[in-house]
mmCIF file of C-alpha atoms in Angstrom:
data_model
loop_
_atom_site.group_PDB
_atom_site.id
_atom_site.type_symbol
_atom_site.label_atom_id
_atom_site.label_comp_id
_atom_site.label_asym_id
_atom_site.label_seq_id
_atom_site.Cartn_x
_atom_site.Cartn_y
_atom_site.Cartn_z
ATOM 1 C CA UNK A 1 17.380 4.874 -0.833
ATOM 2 C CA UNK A 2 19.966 4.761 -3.705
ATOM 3 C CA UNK A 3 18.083 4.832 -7.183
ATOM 4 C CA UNK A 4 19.891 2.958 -10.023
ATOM 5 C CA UNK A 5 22.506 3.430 -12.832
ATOM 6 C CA UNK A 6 21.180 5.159 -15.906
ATOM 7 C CA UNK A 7 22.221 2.869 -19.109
ATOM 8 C CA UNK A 8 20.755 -0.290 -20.063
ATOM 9 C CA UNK A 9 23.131 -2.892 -21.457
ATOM 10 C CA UNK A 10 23.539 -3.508 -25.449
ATOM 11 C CA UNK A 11 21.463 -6.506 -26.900
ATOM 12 C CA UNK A 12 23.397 -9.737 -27.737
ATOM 13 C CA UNK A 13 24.800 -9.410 -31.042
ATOM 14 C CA UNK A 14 24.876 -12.701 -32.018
ATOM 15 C CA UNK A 15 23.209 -16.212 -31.372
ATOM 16 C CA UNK A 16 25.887 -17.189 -28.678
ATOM 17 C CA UNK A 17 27.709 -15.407 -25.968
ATOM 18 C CA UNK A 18 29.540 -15.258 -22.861
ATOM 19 C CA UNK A 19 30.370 -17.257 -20.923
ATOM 20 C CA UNK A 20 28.583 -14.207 -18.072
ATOM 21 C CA UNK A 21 28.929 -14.212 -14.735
ATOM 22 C CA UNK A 22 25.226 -15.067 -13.268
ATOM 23 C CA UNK A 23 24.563 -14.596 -9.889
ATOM 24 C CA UNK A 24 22.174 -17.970 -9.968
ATOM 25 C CA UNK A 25 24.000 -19.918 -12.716
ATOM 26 C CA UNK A 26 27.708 -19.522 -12.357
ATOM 27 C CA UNK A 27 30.066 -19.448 -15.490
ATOM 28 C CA UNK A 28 26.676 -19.004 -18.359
ATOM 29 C CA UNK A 29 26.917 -19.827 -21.836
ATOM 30 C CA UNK A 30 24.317 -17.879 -23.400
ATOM 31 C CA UNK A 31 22.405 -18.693 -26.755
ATOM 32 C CA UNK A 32 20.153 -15.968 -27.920
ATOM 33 C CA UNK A 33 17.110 -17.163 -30.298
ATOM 34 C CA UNK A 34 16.158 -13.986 -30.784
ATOM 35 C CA UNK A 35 16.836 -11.276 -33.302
ATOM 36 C CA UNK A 36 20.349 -9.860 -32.869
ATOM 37 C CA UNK A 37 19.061 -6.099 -33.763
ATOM 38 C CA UNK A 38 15.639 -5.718 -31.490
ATOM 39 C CA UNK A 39 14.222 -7.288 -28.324
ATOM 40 C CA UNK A 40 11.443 -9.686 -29.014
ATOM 41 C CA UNK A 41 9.668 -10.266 -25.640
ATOM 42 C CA UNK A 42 5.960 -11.062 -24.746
ATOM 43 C CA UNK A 43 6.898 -8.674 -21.611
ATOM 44 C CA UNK A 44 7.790 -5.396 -21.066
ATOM 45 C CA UNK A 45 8.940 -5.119 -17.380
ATOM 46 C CA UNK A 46 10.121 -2.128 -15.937
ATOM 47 C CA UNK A 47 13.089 -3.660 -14.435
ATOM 48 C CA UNK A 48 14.505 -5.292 -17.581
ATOM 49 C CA UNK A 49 18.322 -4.659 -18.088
ATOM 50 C CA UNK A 50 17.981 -4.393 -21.804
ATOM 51 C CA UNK A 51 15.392 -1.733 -22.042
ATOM 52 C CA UNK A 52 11.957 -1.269 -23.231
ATOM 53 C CA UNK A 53 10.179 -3.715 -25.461
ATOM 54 C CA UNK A 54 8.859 -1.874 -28.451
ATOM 55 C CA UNK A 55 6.305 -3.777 -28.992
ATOM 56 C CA UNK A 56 5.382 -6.855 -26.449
ATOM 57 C CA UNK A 57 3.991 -9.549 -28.453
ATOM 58 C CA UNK A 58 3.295 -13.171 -27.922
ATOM 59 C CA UNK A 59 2.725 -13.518 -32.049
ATOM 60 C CA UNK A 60 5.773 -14.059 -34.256
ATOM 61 C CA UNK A 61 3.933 -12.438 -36.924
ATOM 62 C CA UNK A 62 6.604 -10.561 -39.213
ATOM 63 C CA UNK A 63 9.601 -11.949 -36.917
ATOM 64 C CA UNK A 64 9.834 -15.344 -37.585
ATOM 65 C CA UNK A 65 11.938 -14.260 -40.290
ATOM 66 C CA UNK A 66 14.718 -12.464 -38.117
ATOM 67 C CA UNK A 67 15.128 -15.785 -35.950
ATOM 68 C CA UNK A 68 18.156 -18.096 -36.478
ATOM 69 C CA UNK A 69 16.950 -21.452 -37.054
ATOM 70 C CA UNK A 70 17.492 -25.121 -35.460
ATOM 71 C CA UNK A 71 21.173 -25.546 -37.815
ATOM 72 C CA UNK A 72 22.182 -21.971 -37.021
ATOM 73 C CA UNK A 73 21.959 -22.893 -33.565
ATOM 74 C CA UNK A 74 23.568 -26.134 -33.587
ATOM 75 C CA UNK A 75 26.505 -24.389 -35.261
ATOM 76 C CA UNK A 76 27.254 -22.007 -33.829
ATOM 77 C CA UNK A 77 27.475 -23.855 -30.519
ATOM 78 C CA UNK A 78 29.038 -26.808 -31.791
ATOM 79 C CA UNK A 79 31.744 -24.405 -32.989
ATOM 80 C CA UNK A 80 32.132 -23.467 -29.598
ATOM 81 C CA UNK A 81 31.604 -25.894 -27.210
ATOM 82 C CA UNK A 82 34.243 -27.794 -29.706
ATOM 83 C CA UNK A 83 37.146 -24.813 -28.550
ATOM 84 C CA UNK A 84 35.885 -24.838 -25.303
ATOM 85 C CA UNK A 85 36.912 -28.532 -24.623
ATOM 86 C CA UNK A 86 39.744 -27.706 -26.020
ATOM 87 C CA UNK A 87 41.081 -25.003 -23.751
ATOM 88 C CA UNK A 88 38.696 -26.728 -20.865
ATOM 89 C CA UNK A 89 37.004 -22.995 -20.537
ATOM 90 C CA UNK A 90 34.712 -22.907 -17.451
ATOM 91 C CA UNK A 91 30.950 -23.376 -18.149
ATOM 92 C CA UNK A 92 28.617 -24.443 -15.502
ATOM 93 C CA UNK A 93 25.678 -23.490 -17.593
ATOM 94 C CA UNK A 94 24.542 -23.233 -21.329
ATOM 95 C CA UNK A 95 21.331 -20.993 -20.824
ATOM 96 C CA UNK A 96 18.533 -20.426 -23.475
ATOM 97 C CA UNK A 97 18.369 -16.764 -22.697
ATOM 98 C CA UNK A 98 19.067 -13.588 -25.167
ATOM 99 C CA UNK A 99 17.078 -10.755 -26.009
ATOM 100 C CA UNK A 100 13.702 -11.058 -24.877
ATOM 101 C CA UNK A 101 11.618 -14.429 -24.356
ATOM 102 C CA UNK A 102 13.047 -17.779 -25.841
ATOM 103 C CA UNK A 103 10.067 -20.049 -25.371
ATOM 104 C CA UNK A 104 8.695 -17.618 -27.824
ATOM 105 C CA UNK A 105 11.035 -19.255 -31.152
ATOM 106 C CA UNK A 106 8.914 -21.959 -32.659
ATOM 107 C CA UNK A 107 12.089 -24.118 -32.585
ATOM 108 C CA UNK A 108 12.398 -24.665 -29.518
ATOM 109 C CA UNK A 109 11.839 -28.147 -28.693
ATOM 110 C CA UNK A 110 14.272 -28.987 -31.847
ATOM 111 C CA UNK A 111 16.993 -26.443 -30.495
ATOM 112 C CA UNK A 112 16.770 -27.914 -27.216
ATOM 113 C CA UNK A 113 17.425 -31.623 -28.430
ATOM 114 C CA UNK A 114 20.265 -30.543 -31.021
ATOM 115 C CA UNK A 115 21.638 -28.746 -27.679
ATOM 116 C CA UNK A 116 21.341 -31.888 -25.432
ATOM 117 C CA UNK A 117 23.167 -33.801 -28.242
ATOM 118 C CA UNK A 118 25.976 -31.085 -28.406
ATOM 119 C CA UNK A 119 26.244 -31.385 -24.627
ATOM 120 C CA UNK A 120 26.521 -34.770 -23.942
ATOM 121 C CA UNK A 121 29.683 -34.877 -26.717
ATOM 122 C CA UNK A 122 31.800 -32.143 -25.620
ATOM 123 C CA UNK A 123 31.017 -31.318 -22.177
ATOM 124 C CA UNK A 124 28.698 -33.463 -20.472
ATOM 125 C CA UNK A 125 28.733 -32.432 -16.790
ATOM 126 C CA UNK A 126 27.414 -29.240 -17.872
ATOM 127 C CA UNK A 127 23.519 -28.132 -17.428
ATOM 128 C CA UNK A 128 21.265 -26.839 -19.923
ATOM 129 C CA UNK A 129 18.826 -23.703 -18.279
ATOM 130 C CA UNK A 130 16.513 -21.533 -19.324
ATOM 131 C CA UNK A 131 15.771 -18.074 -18.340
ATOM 132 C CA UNK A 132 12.284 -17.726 -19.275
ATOM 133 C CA UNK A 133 9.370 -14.649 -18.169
ATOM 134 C CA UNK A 134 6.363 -17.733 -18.118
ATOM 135 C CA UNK A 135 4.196 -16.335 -20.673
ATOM 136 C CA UNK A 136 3.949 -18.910 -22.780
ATOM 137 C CA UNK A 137 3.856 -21.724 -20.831
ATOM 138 C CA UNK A 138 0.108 -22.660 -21.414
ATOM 139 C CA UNK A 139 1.572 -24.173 -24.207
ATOM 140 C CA UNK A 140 2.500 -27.744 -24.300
ATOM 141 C CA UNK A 141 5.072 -27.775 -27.035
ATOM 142 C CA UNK A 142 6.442 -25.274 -24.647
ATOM 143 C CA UNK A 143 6.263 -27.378 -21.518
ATOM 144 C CA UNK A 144 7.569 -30.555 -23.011
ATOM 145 C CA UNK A 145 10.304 -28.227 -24.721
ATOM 146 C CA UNK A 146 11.439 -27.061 -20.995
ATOM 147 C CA UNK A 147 11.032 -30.525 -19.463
ATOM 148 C CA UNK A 148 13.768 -31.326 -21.370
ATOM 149 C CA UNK A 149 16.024 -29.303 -19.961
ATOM 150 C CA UNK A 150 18.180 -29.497 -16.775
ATOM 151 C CA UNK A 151 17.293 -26.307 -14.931
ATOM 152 C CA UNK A 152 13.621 -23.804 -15.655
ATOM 153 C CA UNK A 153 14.221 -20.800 -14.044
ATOM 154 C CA UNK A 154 10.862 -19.126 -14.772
ATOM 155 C CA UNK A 155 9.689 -15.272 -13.975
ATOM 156 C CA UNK A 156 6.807 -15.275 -10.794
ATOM 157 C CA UNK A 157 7.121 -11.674 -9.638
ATOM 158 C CA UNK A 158 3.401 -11.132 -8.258
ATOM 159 C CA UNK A 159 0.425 -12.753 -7.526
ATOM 160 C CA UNK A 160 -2.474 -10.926 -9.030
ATOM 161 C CA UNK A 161 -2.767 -10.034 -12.933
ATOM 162 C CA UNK A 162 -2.654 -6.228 -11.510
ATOM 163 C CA UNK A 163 0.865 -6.643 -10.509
ATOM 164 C CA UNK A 164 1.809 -8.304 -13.279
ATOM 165 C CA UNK A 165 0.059 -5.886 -15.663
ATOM 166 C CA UNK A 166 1.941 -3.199 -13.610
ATOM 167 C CA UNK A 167 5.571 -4.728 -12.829
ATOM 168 C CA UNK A 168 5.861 -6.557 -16.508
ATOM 169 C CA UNK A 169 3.252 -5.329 -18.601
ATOM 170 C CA UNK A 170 2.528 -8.681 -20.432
ATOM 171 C CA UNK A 171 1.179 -8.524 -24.468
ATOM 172 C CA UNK A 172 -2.312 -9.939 -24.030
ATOM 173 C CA UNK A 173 -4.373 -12.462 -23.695
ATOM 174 C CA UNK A 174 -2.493 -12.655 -20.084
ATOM 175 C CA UNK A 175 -4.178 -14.631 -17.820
ATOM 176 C CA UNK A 176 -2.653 -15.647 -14.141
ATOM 177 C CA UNK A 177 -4.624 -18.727 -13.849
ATOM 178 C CA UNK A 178 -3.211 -20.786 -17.080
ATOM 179 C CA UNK A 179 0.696 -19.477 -15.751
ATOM 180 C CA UNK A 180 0.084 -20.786 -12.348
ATOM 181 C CA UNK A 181 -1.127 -24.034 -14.288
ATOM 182 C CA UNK A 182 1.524 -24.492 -16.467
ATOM 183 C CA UNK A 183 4.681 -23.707 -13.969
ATOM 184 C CA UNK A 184 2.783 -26.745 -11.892
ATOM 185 C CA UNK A 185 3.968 -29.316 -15.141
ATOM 186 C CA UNK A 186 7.021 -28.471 -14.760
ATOM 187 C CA UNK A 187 9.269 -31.125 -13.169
ATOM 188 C CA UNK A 188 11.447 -29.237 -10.630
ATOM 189 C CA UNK A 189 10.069 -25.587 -11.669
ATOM 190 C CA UNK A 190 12.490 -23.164 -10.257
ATOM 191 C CA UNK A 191 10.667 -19.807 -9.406
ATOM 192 C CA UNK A 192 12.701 -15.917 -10.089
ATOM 193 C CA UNK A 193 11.119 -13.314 -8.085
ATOM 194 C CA UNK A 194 12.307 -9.637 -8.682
ATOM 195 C CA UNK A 195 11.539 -7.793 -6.040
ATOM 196 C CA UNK A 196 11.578 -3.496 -6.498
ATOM 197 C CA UNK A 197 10.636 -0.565 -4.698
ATOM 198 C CA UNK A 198 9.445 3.281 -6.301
ATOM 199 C CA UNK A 199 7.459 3.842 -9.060
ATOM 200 C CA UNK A 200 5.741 0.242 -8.759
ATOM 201 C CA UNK A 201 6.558 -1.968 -5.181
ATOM 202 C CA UNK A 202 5.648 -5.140 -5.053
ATOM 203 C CA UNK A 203 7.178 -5.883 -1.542
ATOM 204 C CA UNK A 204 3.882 -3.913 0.656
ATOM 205 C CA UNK A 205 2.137 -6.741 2.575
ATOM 206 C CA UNK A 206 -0.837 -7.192 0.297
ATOM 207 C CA UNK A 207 1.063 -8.116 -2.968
ATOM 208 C CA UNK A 208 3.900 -10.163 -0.952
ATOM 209 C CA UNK A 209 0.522 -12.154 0.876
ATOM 210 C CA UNK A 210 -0.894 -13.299 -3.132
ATOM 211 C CA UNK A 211 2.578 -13.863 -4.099
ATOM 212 C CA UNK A 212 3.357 -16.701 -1.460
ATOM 213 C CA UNK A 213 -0.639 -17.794 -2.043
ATOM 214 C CA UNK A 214 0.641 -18.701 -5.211
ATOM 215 C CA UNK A 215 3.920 -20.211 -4.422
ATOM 216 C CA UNK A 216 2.641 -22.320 -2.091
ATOM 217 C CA UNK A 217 -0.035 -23.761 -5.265
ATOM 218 C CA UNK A 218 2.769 -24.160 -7.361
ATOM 219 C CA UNK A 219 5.081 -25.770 -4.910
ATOM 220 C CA UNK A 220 8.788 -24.942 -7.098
ATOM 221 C CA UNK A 221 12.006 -26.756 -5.925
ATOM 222 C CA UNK A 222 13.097 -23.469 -5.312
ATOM 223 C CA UNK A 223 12.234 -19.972 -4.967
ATOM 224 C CA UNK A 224 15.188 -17.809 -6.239
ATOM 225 C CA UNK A 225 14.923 -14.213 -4.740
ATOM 226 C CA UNK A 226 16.474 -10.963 -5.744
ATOM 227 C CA UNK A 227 16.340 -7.089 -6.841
ATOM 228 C CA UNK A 228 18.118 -4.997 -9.177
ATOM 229 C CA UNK A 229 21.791 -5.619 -10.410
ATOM 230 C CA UNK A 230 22.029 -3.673 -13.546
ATOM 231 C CA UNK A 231 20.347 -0.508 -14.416
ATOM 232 C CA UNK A 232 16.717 -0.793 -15.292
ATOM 233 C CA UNK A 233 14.203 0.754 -18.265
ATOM 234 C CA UNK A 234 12.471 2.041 -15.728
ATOM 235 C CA UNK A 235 14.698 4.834 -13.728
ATOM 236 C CA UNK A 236 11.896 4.791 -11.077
ATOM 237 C CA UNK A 237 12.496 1.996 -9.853
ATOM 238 C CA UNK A 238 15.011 1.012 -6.490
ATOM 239 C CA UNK A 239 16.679 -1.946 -4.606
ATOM 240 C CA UNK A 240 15.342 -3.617 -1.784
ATOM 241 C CA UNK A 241 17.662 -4.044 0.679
ATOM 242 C CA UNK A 242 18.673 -7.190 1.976
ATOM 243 C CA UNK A 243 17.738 -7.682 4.942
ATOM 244 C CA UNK A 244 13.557 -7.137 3.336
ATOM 245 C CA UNK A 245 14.917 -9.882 0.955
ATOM 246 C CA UNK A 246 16.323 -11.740 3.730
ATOM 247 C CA UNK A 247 12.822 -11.615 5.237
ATOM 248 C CA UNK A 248 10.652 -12.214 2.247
ATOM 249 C CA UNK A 249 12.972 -15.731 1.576
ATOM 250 C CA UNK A 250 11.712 -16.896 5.126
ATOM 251 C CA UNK A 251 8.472 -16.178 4.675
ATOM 252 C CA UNK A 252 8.274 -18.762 1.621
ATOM 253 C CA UNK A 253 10.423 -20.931 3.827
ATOM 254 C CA UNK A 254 8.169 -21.006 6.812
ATOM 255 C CA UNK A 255 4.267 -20.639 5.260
ATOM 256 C CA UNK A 256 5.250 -21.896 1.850
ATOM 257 C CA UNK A 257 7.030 -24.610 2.791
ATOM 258 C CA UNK A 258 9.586 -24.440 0.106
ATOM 259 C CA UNK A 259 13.390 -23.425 -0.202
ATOM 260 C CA UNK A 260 14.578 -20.239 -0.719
ATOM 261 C CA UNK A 261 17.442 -18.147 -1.796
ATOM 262 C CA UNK A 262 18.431 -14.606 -1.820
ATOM 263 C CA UNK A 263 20.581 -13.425 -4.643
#
């Protein structure tokens, strides 16, 4: 069992970035709503490729002021989306993503529409996603904010708040109940499942038999499935192979009743 690489990867320095190469969107434009200097997350997951979260909060209380606002935004990618037509650069994705939890910037619902508009003029065939952990979407600002987009890629890794509390260490109030509600609004809810091994394993039969309880309640389009890639905060923490992956995405298949892929 090979344990992973040692160094996290820098925070984005700026609102956009990229275009990345992501294993579940293609060519991603990224736009980060988050502070360019710290990572503002309501999580704090042991697997999460840009470290630690100092201080997991689902509050903006003393942050607000460190977040680029609905014209930053719509500058910044105007600016480039506008080159990008130009030299027809390869996007198949423009994802809200960044560092920490985007749902979190009380924008959001106005970023997402100035982003649609900025879209449909310069490059129109390409989606708008969202790589979000779920912790905020009790909310319905949040909810109708994500509607809106093309593609919700939202963070199930366990089914019972002591996984969760162990695998991503959520700020509190965290409760499993009002996620599980919310990711059933969403229209065409794609699920992310991480799946480690080491320090914390949420692969033994028990947590993997809540898990697909739960994905069978919340019926996604899809159930996206995968392990590390990068190096995590936690150094504990190992692949699963593929062929457990391989596995685990036929399980949801056959007793869920609900597509799967392994990443």
């Amino acid at each position: 069992m090979a344990t992973a690489a040692t160094d996290t990867i820098p925070l984005q320095t700026g609102i956009i970035y990229g275009p990345v190469r992501s294993r579940r969107l293609g060519a991603s434009l990224g736009i980060n709503l988050l502070p360019s200097d710290y990572k503002l997350c309501s999580f704090n997951c042991l697997y999460c490729q840009y470290g630690w979260t100092s201080k997991p909060s689902l509050a903006l209380d003393g942050h607000a002021r460190n977040l680029p606002r609905t014209g930053d935004v719509a500058a910044a990618l105007e600016d480039y989306l506008q080159r990008a037509a130009r030299r027809k650069t390869k996007i198949d994705a423009i994802t809200f993503s960044g560092n920490g939890e985007p749902t979190l910037h009380p924008e959001l619902a106005d970023i997402v529409a100035a982003a649609r508009v900025l879209r449909d003029r310069y490059l129109p065939k390409v989606k708008l996603a969202i790589l979000s952990n779920s912790s905020t979407i009790g909310r319905l600002e949040v909810q109708e904010a994500l509607n809106a987009l093309d593609l919700k890629l939202m963070k199930f890794d366990a089914g019972t708040e002591d996984m969760i509390r162990r695998l991503n260490a959520p700020a509190p109030p965290f409760y499993l109940g009002e996620v599980v509600a919310g990711l059933k609004t969403l229209k065409g809810v794609i699920l992310q499942s991480m799946f480690v091994q080491g320090r914390v394993a949420n692969t033994d039969p028990d947590s993997l038999e809540y898990w697909l309880e739960k994905v069978r309640e919340i019926r996604p389009k899809l159930v996206q499935i995968y392990t590390l890639d990068r190096p995590p905060a936690e150094k504990r923490l190992w692949k699963v192979n593929l062929p457990t992956l391989q596995w685990i995405a036929g399980q949801v298949r056959w007793r869920a009743g609900v597509p799967a892929e392994v990443y």
